[in-house]
């Protein structure tokens, strides 16, 4: 018998939601499996089509299902989850889900700061900085493009590290412990090259975090972190 927190009987649509959620949690329906149609669920539960439709709509809004017009309703791929107010290594986040992380390094170079990079790092334009570009994978699925500029004076050995064995975040935290951080979160359209790297389509939504980190009085790095919106979400927790 389903009931609400107040002890009253749960609405019919909540019963449908709970039954579908239980089947997914138990592995009866796995990611990408097609679940029964609205008509089949109406016959199974004996509720109205409007009730079943509301249940499916709310589960879709909550990210548990994906509905494709004219095709059917499917179990969604579980999304990774990144901390919005805390700063963690993406490798640690992926490992916490018992998934495999790997990194493909596309660029690791010394360069001279242009106007935007200089402003982000708080250095003079033309200063020597380090630039890295890499793609992070979760179970061989690309989940983040990391485009990072680093203050070469603060972290002189940045280019000598093996970022297939560690991450820039882990190394920077060791060399220049984090004392302050800044996040700016944006919904953006990926470029053609970014779509290729993330294995997404041209108009797929993306989230971008612009992250700056400080160690004492120095800005250590500025990173542009691009996530496919369909594979990642950001979560924050705070107290007053």
PDB file of C-alpha atoms in Angstrom:
ATOM      1  CA  UNK A   1       0.000   0.000   0.000  1.00  0.00           C
ATOM      2  CA  UNK A   2       1.491   3.325  -1.049  1.00  0.00           C
ATOM      3  CA  UNK A   3       1.083   6.303   1.251  1.00  0.00           C
ATOM      4  CA  UNK A   4       2.348   9.858   1.430  1.00  0.00           C
ATOM      5  CA  UNK A   5       4.565  11.215   4.197  1.00  0.00           C
ATOM      6  CA  UNK A   6       1.462  12.498   5.974  1.00  0.00           C
ATOM      7  CA  UNK A   7       0.074   8.957   6.091  1.00  0.00           C
ATOM      8  CA  UNK A   8      -2.683   9.656   3.549  1.00  0.00           C
ATOM      9  CA  UNK A   9      -2.963   7.397   0.501  1.00  0.00           C
ATOM     10  CA  UNK A  10      -0.583   8.492  -2.256  1.00  0.00           C
ATOM     11  CA  UNK A  11      -2.061   9.925  -5.472  1.00  0.00           C
ATOM     12  CA  UNK A  12      -2.444   7.372  -8.253  1.00  0.00           C
ATOM     13  CA  UNK A  13       0.310   8.950 -10.376  1.00  0.00           C
ATOM     14  CA  UNK A  14       2.736   8.598  -7.440  1.00  0.00           C
ATOM     15  CA  UNK A  15       1.961   4.876  -7.312  1.00  0.00           C
ATOM     16  CA  UNK A  16       2.884   4.572 -10.980  1.00  0.00           C
ATOM     17  CA  UNK A  17       6.067   6.587 -10.435  1.00  0.00           C
ATOM     18  CA  UNK A  18       7.062   4.431  -7.475  1.00  0.00           C
ATOM     19  CA  UNK A  19       6.481   1.180  -9.364  1.00  0.00           C
ATOM     20  CA  UNK A  20       8.542   2.336 -12.346  1.00  0.00           C
ATOM     21  CA  UNK A  21      11.320   3.675 -10.080  1.00  0.00           C
ATOM     22  CA  UNK A  22      11.408   0.386  -8.165  1.00  0.00           C
ATOM     23  CA  UNK A  23      11.782  -1.604 -11.387  1.00  0.00           C
ATOM     24  CA  UNK A  24      14.679   0.585 -12.492  1.00  0.00           C
ATOM     25  CA  UNK A  25      16.371   0.444  -9.073  1.00  0.00           C
ATOM     26  CA  UNK A  26      16.032  -3.357  -9.027  1.00  0.00           C
ATOM     27  CA  UNK A  27      17.566  -3.678 -12.497  1.00  0.00           C
ATOM     28  CA  UNK A  28      14.389  -5.038 -14.087  1.00  0.00           C
ATOM     29  CA  UNK A  29      14.720  -2.169 -16.572  1.00  0.00           C
ATOM     30  CA  UNK A  30      18.258  -1.065 -17.297  1.00  0.00           C
ATOM     31  CA  UNK A  31      19.596   2.119 -18.973  1.00  0.00           C
ATOM     32  CA  UNK A  32      18.373   2.389 -22.596  1.00  0.00           C
ATOM     33  CA  UNK A  33      15.660  -0.264 -22.075  1.00  0.00           C
ATOM     34  CA  UNK A  34      12.254   0.643 -23.489  1.00  0.00           C
ATOM     35  CA  UNK A  35       9.566   0.554 -20.803  1.00  0.00           C
ATOM     36  CA  UNK A  36       5.902  -0.355 -21.473  1.00  0.00           C
ATOM     37  CA  UNK A  37       3.852   2.154 -23.447  1.00  0.00           C
ATOM     38  CA  UNK A  38       1.237   4.441 -21.871  1.00  0.00           C
ATOM     39  CA  UNK A  39      -1.504   2.110 -23.090  1.00  0.00           C
ATOM     40  CA  UNK A  40       0.248  -0.910 -21.581  1.00  0.00           C
ATOM     41  CA  UNK A  41       0.731   0.895 -18.264  1.00  0.00           C
ATOM     42  CA  UNK A  42      -2.936   1.961 -18.245  1.00  0.00           C
ATOM     43  CA  UNK A  43      -3.915  -1.689 -18.685  1.00  0.00           C
ATOM     44  CA  UNK A  44      -1.421  -2.827 -16.021  1.00  0.00           C
ATOM     45  CA  UNK A  45      -2.420  -0.349 -13.301  1.00  0.00           C
ATOM     46  CA  UNK A  46      -6.051   0.312 -14.209  1.00  0.00           C
ATOM     47  CA  UNK A  47      -5.566   4.083 -13.904  1.00  0.00           C
ATOM     48  CA  UNK A  48      -6.482   6.733 -16.451  1.00  0.00           C
ATOM     49  CA  UNK A  49      -4.171   7.653 -19.311  1.00  0.00           C
ATOM     50  CA  UNK A  50      -3.858  11.153 -17.831  1.00  0.00           C
ATOM     51  CA  UNK A  51      -2.574   9.656 -14.562  1.00  0.00           C
ATOM     52  CA  UNK A  52       0.006   7.487 -16.332  1.00  0.00           C
ATOM     53  CA  UNK A  53       1.063  10.387 -18.559  1.00  0.00           C
ATOM     54  CA  UNK A  54       1.707  12.591 -15.523  1.00  0.00           C
ATOM     55  CA  UNK A  55       3.827   9.891 -13.901  1.00  0.00           C
ATOM     56  CA  UNK A  56       5.941   9.465 -17.038  1.00  0.00           C
ATOM     57  CA  UNK A  57       6.261  13.224 -17.498  1.00  0.00           C
ATOM     58  CA  UNK A  58       7.477  13.771 -13.938  1.00  0.00           C
ATOM     59  CA  UNK A  59       9.958  10.881 -14.117  1.00  0.00           C
ATOM     60  CA  UNK A  60      11.277  12.387 -17.362  1.00  0.00           C
ATOM     61  CA  UNK A  61      11.632  15.811 -15.721  1.00  0.00           C
ATOM     62  CA  UNK A  62      13.520  14.130 -12.851  1.00  0.00           C
ATOM     63  CA  UNK A  63      15.979  12.563 -15.309  1.00  0.00           C
ATOM     64  CA  UNK A  64      14.976   8.929 -14.757  1.00  0.00           C
ATOM     65  CA  UNK A  65      13.338   8.458 -18.173  1.00  0.00           C
ATOM     66  CA  UNK A  66      13.826   9.727 -21.713  1.00  0.00           C
ATOM     67  CA  UNK A  67      10.790  10.078 -23.984  1.00  0.00           C
ATOM     68  CA  UNK A  68      11.238  10.044 -27.758  1.00  0.00           C
ATOM     69  CA  UNK A  69       8.241  11.242 -29.764  1.00  0.00           C
ATOM     70  CA  UNK A  70       6.836   8.441 -31.881  1.00  0.00           C
ATOM     71  CA  UNK A  71       9.399   5.936 -30.593  1.00  0.00           C
ATOM     72  CA  UNK A  72       8.705   5.295 -26.900  1.00  0.00           C
ATOM     73  CA  UNK A  73       9.939   5.858 -23.370  1.00  0.00           C
ATOM     74  CA  UNK A  74      13.339   4.606 -22.258  1.00  0.00           C
ATOM     75  CA  UNK A  75      15.342   4.339 -19.046  1.00  0.00           C
ATOM     76  CA  UNK A  76      17.835   7.202 -18.953  1.00  0.00           C
ATOM     77  CA  UNK A  77      21.569   6.723 -18.639  1.00  0.00           C
ATOM     78  CA  UNK A  78      22.492   7.642 -15.038  1.00  0.00           C
ATOM     79  CA  UNK A  79      24.107  11.058 -14.990  1.00  0.00           C
ATOM     80  CA  UNK A  80      27.376  11.772 -13.304  1.00  0.00           C
ATOM     81  CA  UNK A  81      27.196  14.347 -10.599  1.00  0.00           C
ATOM     82  CA  UNK A  82      29.669  17.106  -9.903  1.00  0.00           C
ATOM     83  CA  UNK A  83      29.889  19.303  -6.850  1.00  0.00           C
ATOM     84  CA  UNK A  84      28.920  22.903  -7.565  1.00  0.00           C
ATOM     85  CA  UNK A  85      30.184  24.528  -4.373  1.00  0.00           C
ATOM     86  CA  UNK A  86      33.100  22.200  -3.711  1.00  0.00           C
ATOM     87  CA  UNK A  87      36.095  21.530  -5.926  1.00  0.00           C
ATOM     88  CA  UNK A  88      37.055  17.906  -6.469  1.00  0.00           C
ATOM     89  CA  UNK A  89      39.108  15.923  -8.937  1.00  0.00           C
ATOM     90  CA  UNK A  90      36.907  14.499 -11.681  1.00  0.00           C
ATOM     91  CA  UNK A  91      38.852  11.242 -11.356  1.00  0.00           C
ATOM     92  CA  UNK A  92      37.803  11.000  -7.698  1.00  0.00           C
ATOM     93  CA  UNK A  93      34.182  11.763  -8.578  1.00  0.00           C
ATOM     94  CA  UNK A  94      34.152   9.002 -11.180  1.00  0.00           C
ATOM     95  CA  UNK A  95      35.896   6.549  -8.864  1.00  0.00           C
ATOM     96  CA  UNK A  96      33.288   7.237  -6.175  1.00  0.00           C
ATOM     97  CA  UNK A  97      30.715   5.801  -8.574  1.00  0.00           C
ATOM     98  CA  UNK A  98      32.875   2.682  -9.052  1.00  0.00           C
ATOM     99  CA  UNK A  99      33.436   3.705 -12.665  1.00  0.00           C
ATOM    100  CA  UNK A 100      36.677   3.839 -14.640  1.00  0.00           C
ATOM    101  CA  UNK A 101      38.344   7.178 -15.385  1.00  0.00           C
ATOM    102  CA  UNK A 102      40.873   7.867 -18.091  1.00  0.00           C
ATOM    103  CA  UNK A 103      42.240  11.043 -19.611  1.00  0.00           C
ATOM    104  CA  UNK A 104      43.361  11.888 -23.128  1.00  0.00           C
ATOM    105  CA  UNK A 105      45.857  14.772 -23.223  1.00  0.00           C
ATOM    106  CA  UNK A 106      45.449  16.813 -26.407  1.00  0.00           C
ATOM    107  CA  UNK A 107      47.769  19.727 -25.590  1.00  0.00           C
ATOM    108  CA  UNK A 108      50.401  20.485 -22.953  1.00  0.00           C
ATOM    109  CA  UNK A 109      52.484  23.547 -23.783  1.00  0.00           C
ATOM    110  CA  UNK A 110      54.204  26.704 -22.664  1.00  0.00           C
ATOM    111  CA  UNK A 111      52.794  29.856 -24.204  1.00  0.00           C
ATOM    112  CA  UNK A 112      52.457  33.591 -23.658  1.00  0.00           C
ATOM    113  CA  UNK A 113      49.301  34.948 -22.044  1.00  0.00           C
ATOM    114  CA  UNK A 114      46.943  36.817 -24.320  1.00  0.00           C
ATOM    115  CA  UNK A 115      44.734  39.565 -22.894  1.00  0.00           C
ATOM    116  CA  UNK A 116      41.970  37.213 -21.727  1.00  0.00           C
ATOM    117  CA  UNK A 117      44.346  34.670 -20.193  1.00  0.00           C
ATOM    118  CA  UNK A 118      46.324  37.412 -18.457  1.00  0.00           C
ATOM    119  CA  UNK A 119      43.162  38.886 -16.937  1.00  0.00           C
ATOM    120  CA  UNK A 120      41.974  35.451 -15.764  1.00  0.00           C
ATOM    121  CA  UNK A 121      45.309  34.632 -14.112  1.00  0.00           C
ATOM    122  CA  UNK A 122      46.044  38.115 -12.795  1.00  0.00           C
ATOM    123  CA  UNK A 123      49.352  38.376 -14.678  1.00  0.00           C
ATOM    124  CA  UNK A 124      50.725  40.787 -17.261  1.00  0.00           C
ATOM    125  CA  UNK A 125      49.851  40.193 -20.899  1.00  0.00           C
ATOM    126  CA  UNK A 126      52.696  38.297 -22.557  1.00  0.00           C
ATOM    127  CA  UNK A 127      53.685  36.531 -19.331  1.00  0.00           C
ATOM    128  CA  UNK A 128      54.869  32.939 -19.582  1.00  0.00           C
ATOM    129  CA  UNK A 129      52.029  30.527 -18.741  1.00  0.00           C
ATOM    130  CA  UNK A 130      51.188  26.864 -19.279  1.00  0.00           C
ATOM    131  CA  UNK A 131      48.224  25.650 -21.292  1.00  0.00           C
ATOM    132  CA  UNK A 132      46.677  22.181 -21.212  1.00  0.00           C
ATOM    133  CA  UNK A 133      43.734  20.672 -23.077  1.00  0.00           C
ATOM    134  CA  UNK A 134      42.386  17.233 -22.247  1.00  0.00           C
ATOM    135  CA  UNK A 135      39.269  15.081 -22.370  1.00  0.00           C
ATOM    136  CA  UNK A 136      38.128  13.067 -19.356  1.00  0.00           C
ATOM    137  CA  UNK A 137      36.274   9.792 -19.890  1.00  0.00           C
ATOM    138  CA  UNK A 138      33.955   7.819 -17.625  1.00  0.00           C
ATOM    139  CA  UNK A 139      33.778   4.165 -18.692  1.00  0.00           C
ATOM    140  CA  UNK A 140      35.183   5.262 -22.074  1.00  0.00           C
ATOM    141  CA  UNK A 141      32.422   7.866 -22.567  1.00  0.00           C
ATOM    142  CA  UNK A 142      33.688  11.479 -22.767  1.00  0.00           C
ATOM    143  CA  UNK A 143      32.195  13.539 -19.939  1.00  0.00           C
ATOM    144  CA  UNK A 144      34.391  16.645 -19.735  1.00  0.00           C
ATOM    145  CA  UNK A 145      36.710  18.811 -21.825  1.00  0.00           C
ATOM    146  CA  UNK A 146      39.217  20.543 -19.565  1.00  0.00           C
ATOM    147  CA  UNK A 147      40.908  23.617 -21.067  1.00  0.00           C
ATOM    148  CA  UNK A 148      43.258  25.048 -18.428  1.00  0.00           C
ATOM    149  CA  UNK A 149      45.769  27.880 -18.134  1.00  0.00           C
ATOM    150  CA  UNK A 150      48.259  27.766 -15.263  1.00  0.00           C
ATOM    151  CA  UNK A 151      50.469  30.407 -13.674  1.00  0.00           C
ATOM    152  CA  UNK A 152      53.963  29.167 -14.568  1.00  0.00           C
ATOM    153  CA  UNK A 153      55.620  31.116 -11.751  1.00  0.00           C
ATOM    154  CA  UNK A 154      53.492  29.365  -9.122  1.00  0.00           C
ATOM    155  CA  UNK A 155      53.641  25.846 -10.613  1.00  0.00           C
ATOM    156  CA  UNK A 156      56.940  25.611 -12.565  1.00  0.00           C
ATOM    157  CA  UNK A 157      56.856  21.818 -13.121  1.00  0.00           C
ATOM    158  CA  UNK A 158      53.292  21.647 -14.480  1.00  0.00           C
ATOM    159  CA  UNK A 159      54.374  20.444 -17.937  1.00  0.00           C
ATOM    160  CA  UNK A 160      56.478  17.587 -16.563  1.00  0.00           C
ATOM    161  CA  UNK A 161      53.547  15.647 -15.053  1.00  0.00           C
ATOM    162  CA  UNK A 162      51.853  12.577 -16.513  1.00  0.00           C
ATOM    163  CA  UNK A 163      48.172  13.530 -16.632  1.00  0.00           C
ATOM    164  CA  UNK A 164      47.135  10.068 -17.719  1.00  0.00           C
ATOM    165  CA  UNK A 165      48.209   8.928 -14.228  1.00  0.00           C
ATOM    166  CA  UNK A 166      47.009  11.936 -12.209  1.00  0.00           C
ATOM    167  CA  UNK A 167      44.846  15.003 -12.902  1.00  0.00           C
ATOM    168  CA  UNK A 168      45.777  18.681 -13.034  1.00  0.00           C
ATOM    169  CA  UNK A 169      43.501  19.299 -10.053  1.00  0.00           C
ATOM    170  CA  UNK A 170      45.243  16.644  -7.953  1.00  0.00           C
ATOM    171  CA  UNK A 171      48.710  17.903  -8.863  1.00  0.00           C
ATOM    172  CA  UNK A 172      47.864  21.572  -8.353  1.00  0.00           C
ATOM    173  CA  UNK A 173      46.270  20.803  -4.974  1.00  0.00           C
ATOM    174  CA  UNK A 174      49.525  19.151  -3.916  1.00  0.00           C
ATOM    175  CA  UNK A 175      51.874  21.895  -5.131  1.00  0.00           C
ATOM    176  CA  UNK A 176      49.738  24.973  -4.449  1.00  0.00           C
ATOM    177  CA  UNK A 177      47.031  24.030  -1.908  1.00  0.00           C
ATOM    178  CA  UNK A 178      43.683  25.623  -2.647  1.00  0.00           C
ATOM    179  CA  UNK A 179      42.676  28.540  -0.423  1.00  0.00           C
ATOM    180  CA  UNK A 180      39.976  30.130  -2.582  1.00  0.00           C
ATOM    181  CA  UNK A 181      37.895  29.209  -5.614  1.00  0.00           C
ATOM    182  CA  UNK A 182      35.479  30.807  -8.060  1.00  0.00           C
ATOM    183  CA  UNK A 183      32.840  29.120 -10.228  1.00  0.00           C
ATOM    184  CA  UNK A 184      30.835  30.632 -13.062  1.00  0.00           C
ATOM    185  CA  UNK A 185      28.301  28.220 -14.592  1.00  0.00           C
ATOM    186  CA  UNK A 186      26.878  28.801 -18.076  1.00  0.00           C
ATOM    187  CA  UNK A 187      24.648  26.967 -20.534  1.00  0.00           C
ATOM    188  CA  UNK A 188      26.500  27.071 -23.860  1.00  0.00           C
ATOM    189  CA  UNK A 189      26.504  25.696 -27.380  1.00  0.00           C
ATOM    190  CA  UNK A 190      29.549  23.556 -28.105  1.00  0.00           C
ATOM    191  CA  UNK A 191      31.739  24.238 -31.111  1.00  0.00           C
ATOM    192  CA  UNK A 192      32.019  21.671 -33.880  1.00  0.00           C
ATOM    193  CA  UNK A 193      35.347  20.449 -32.518  1.00  0.00           C
ATOM    194  CA  UNK A 194      33.957  20.205 -28.978  1.00  0.00           C
ATOM    195  CA  UNK A 195      30.994  18.187 -30.281  1.00  0.00           C
ATOM    196  CA  UNK A 196      33.438  15.812 -31.961  1.00  0.00           C
ATOM    197  CA  UNK A 197      35.485  15.385 -28.781  1.00  0.00           C
ATOM    198  CA  UNK A 198      32.416  14.806 -26.605  1.00  0.00           C
ATOM    199  CA  UNK A 199      30.634  12.554 -29.122  1.00  0.00           C
ATOM    200  CA  UNK A 200      27.536  14.763 -29.130  1.00  0.00           C
ATOM    201  CA  UNK A 201      25.383  16.392 -31.794  1.00  0.00           C
ATOM    202  CA  UNK A 202      25.604  20.020 -32.841  1.00  0.00           C
ATOM    203  CA  UNK A 203      22.571  21.274 -30.889  1.00  0.00           C
ATOM    204  CA  UNK A 204      22.983  19.111 -27.783  1.00  0.00           C
ATOM    205  CA  UNK A 205      22.995  21.260 -24.607  1.00  0.00           C
ATOM    206  CA  UNK A 206      26.215  21.712 -22.666  1.00  0.00           C
ATOM    207  CA  UNK A 207      27.222  23.128 -19.301  1.00  0.00           C
ATOM    208  CA  UNK A 208      30.417  25.094 -18.908  1.00  0.00           C
ATOM    209  CA  UNK A 209      32.136  25.928 -15.633  1.00  0.00           C
ATOM    210  CA  UNK A 210      34.693  28.712 -15.603  1.00  0.00           C
ATOM    211  CA  UNK A 211      36.817  27.907 -12.560  1.00  0.00           C
ATOM    212  CA  UNK A 212      39.591  29.977 -10.983  1.00  0.00           C
ATOM    213  CA  UNK A 213      41.589  28.770  -8.010  1.00  0.00           C
ATOM    214  CA  UNK A 214      43.868  30.643  -5.622  1.00  0.00           C
ATOM    215  CA  UNK A 215      46.661  29.568  -3.292  1.00  0.00           C
ATOM    216  CA  UNK A 216      47.286  32.260  -0.714  1.00  0.00           C
ATOM    217  CA  UNK A 217      47.414  35.505  -2.729  1.00  0.00           C
ATOM    218  CA  UNK A 218      48.159  33.954  -6.146  1.00  0.00           C
ATOM    219  CA  UNK A 219      45.750  32.791  -8.824  1.00  0.00           C
ATOM    220  CA  UNK A 220      47.005  29.311  -9.676  1.00  0.00           C
ATOM    221  CA  UNK A 221      44.868  28.376 -12.652  1.00  0.00           C
ATOM    222  CA  UNK A 222      41.866  29.213 -14.779  1.00  0.00           C
ATOM    223  CA  UNK A 223      39.951  26.294 -16.277  1.00  0.00           C
ATOM    224  CA  UNK A 224      37.116  26.026 -18.783  1.00  0.00           C
ATOM    225  CA  UNK A 225      35.287  22.763 -18.034  1.00  0.00           C
ATOM    226  CA  UNK A 226      32.721  21.690 -20.624  1.00  0.00           C
ATOM    227  CA  UNK A 227      30.192  18.949 -19.818  1.00  0.00           C
ATOM    228  CA  UNK A 228      27.585  17.334 -22.113  1.00  0.00           C
ATOM    229  CA  UNK A 229      24.306  18.344 -20.500  1.00  0.00           C
ATOM    230  CA  UNK A 230      22.740  14.922 -21.071  1.00  0.00           C
ATOM    231  CA  UNK A 231      25.527  13.119 -19.177  1.00  0.00           C
ATOM    232  CA  UNK A 232      26.274  15.388 -16.247  1.00  0.00           C
ATOM    233  CA  UNK A 233      24.571  17.469 -13.620  1.00  0.00           C
ATOM    234  CA  UNK A 234      25.842  19.847 -10.970  1.00  0.00           C
ATOM    235  CA  UNK A 235      24.740  19.682  -7.362  1.00  0.00           C
ATOM    236  CA  UNK A 236      25.420  22.018  -4.497  1.00  0.00           C
ATOM    237  CA  UNK A 237      24.675  21.933  -0.779  1.00  0.00           C
ATOM    238  CA  UNK A 238      24.976  24.849   1.566  1.00  0.00           C
ATOM    239  CA  UNK A 239      23.834  26.005   4.976  1.00  0.00           C
ATOM    240  CA  UNK A 240      23.187  29.456   6.336  1.00  0.00           C
TER     241      UNK A 240
END
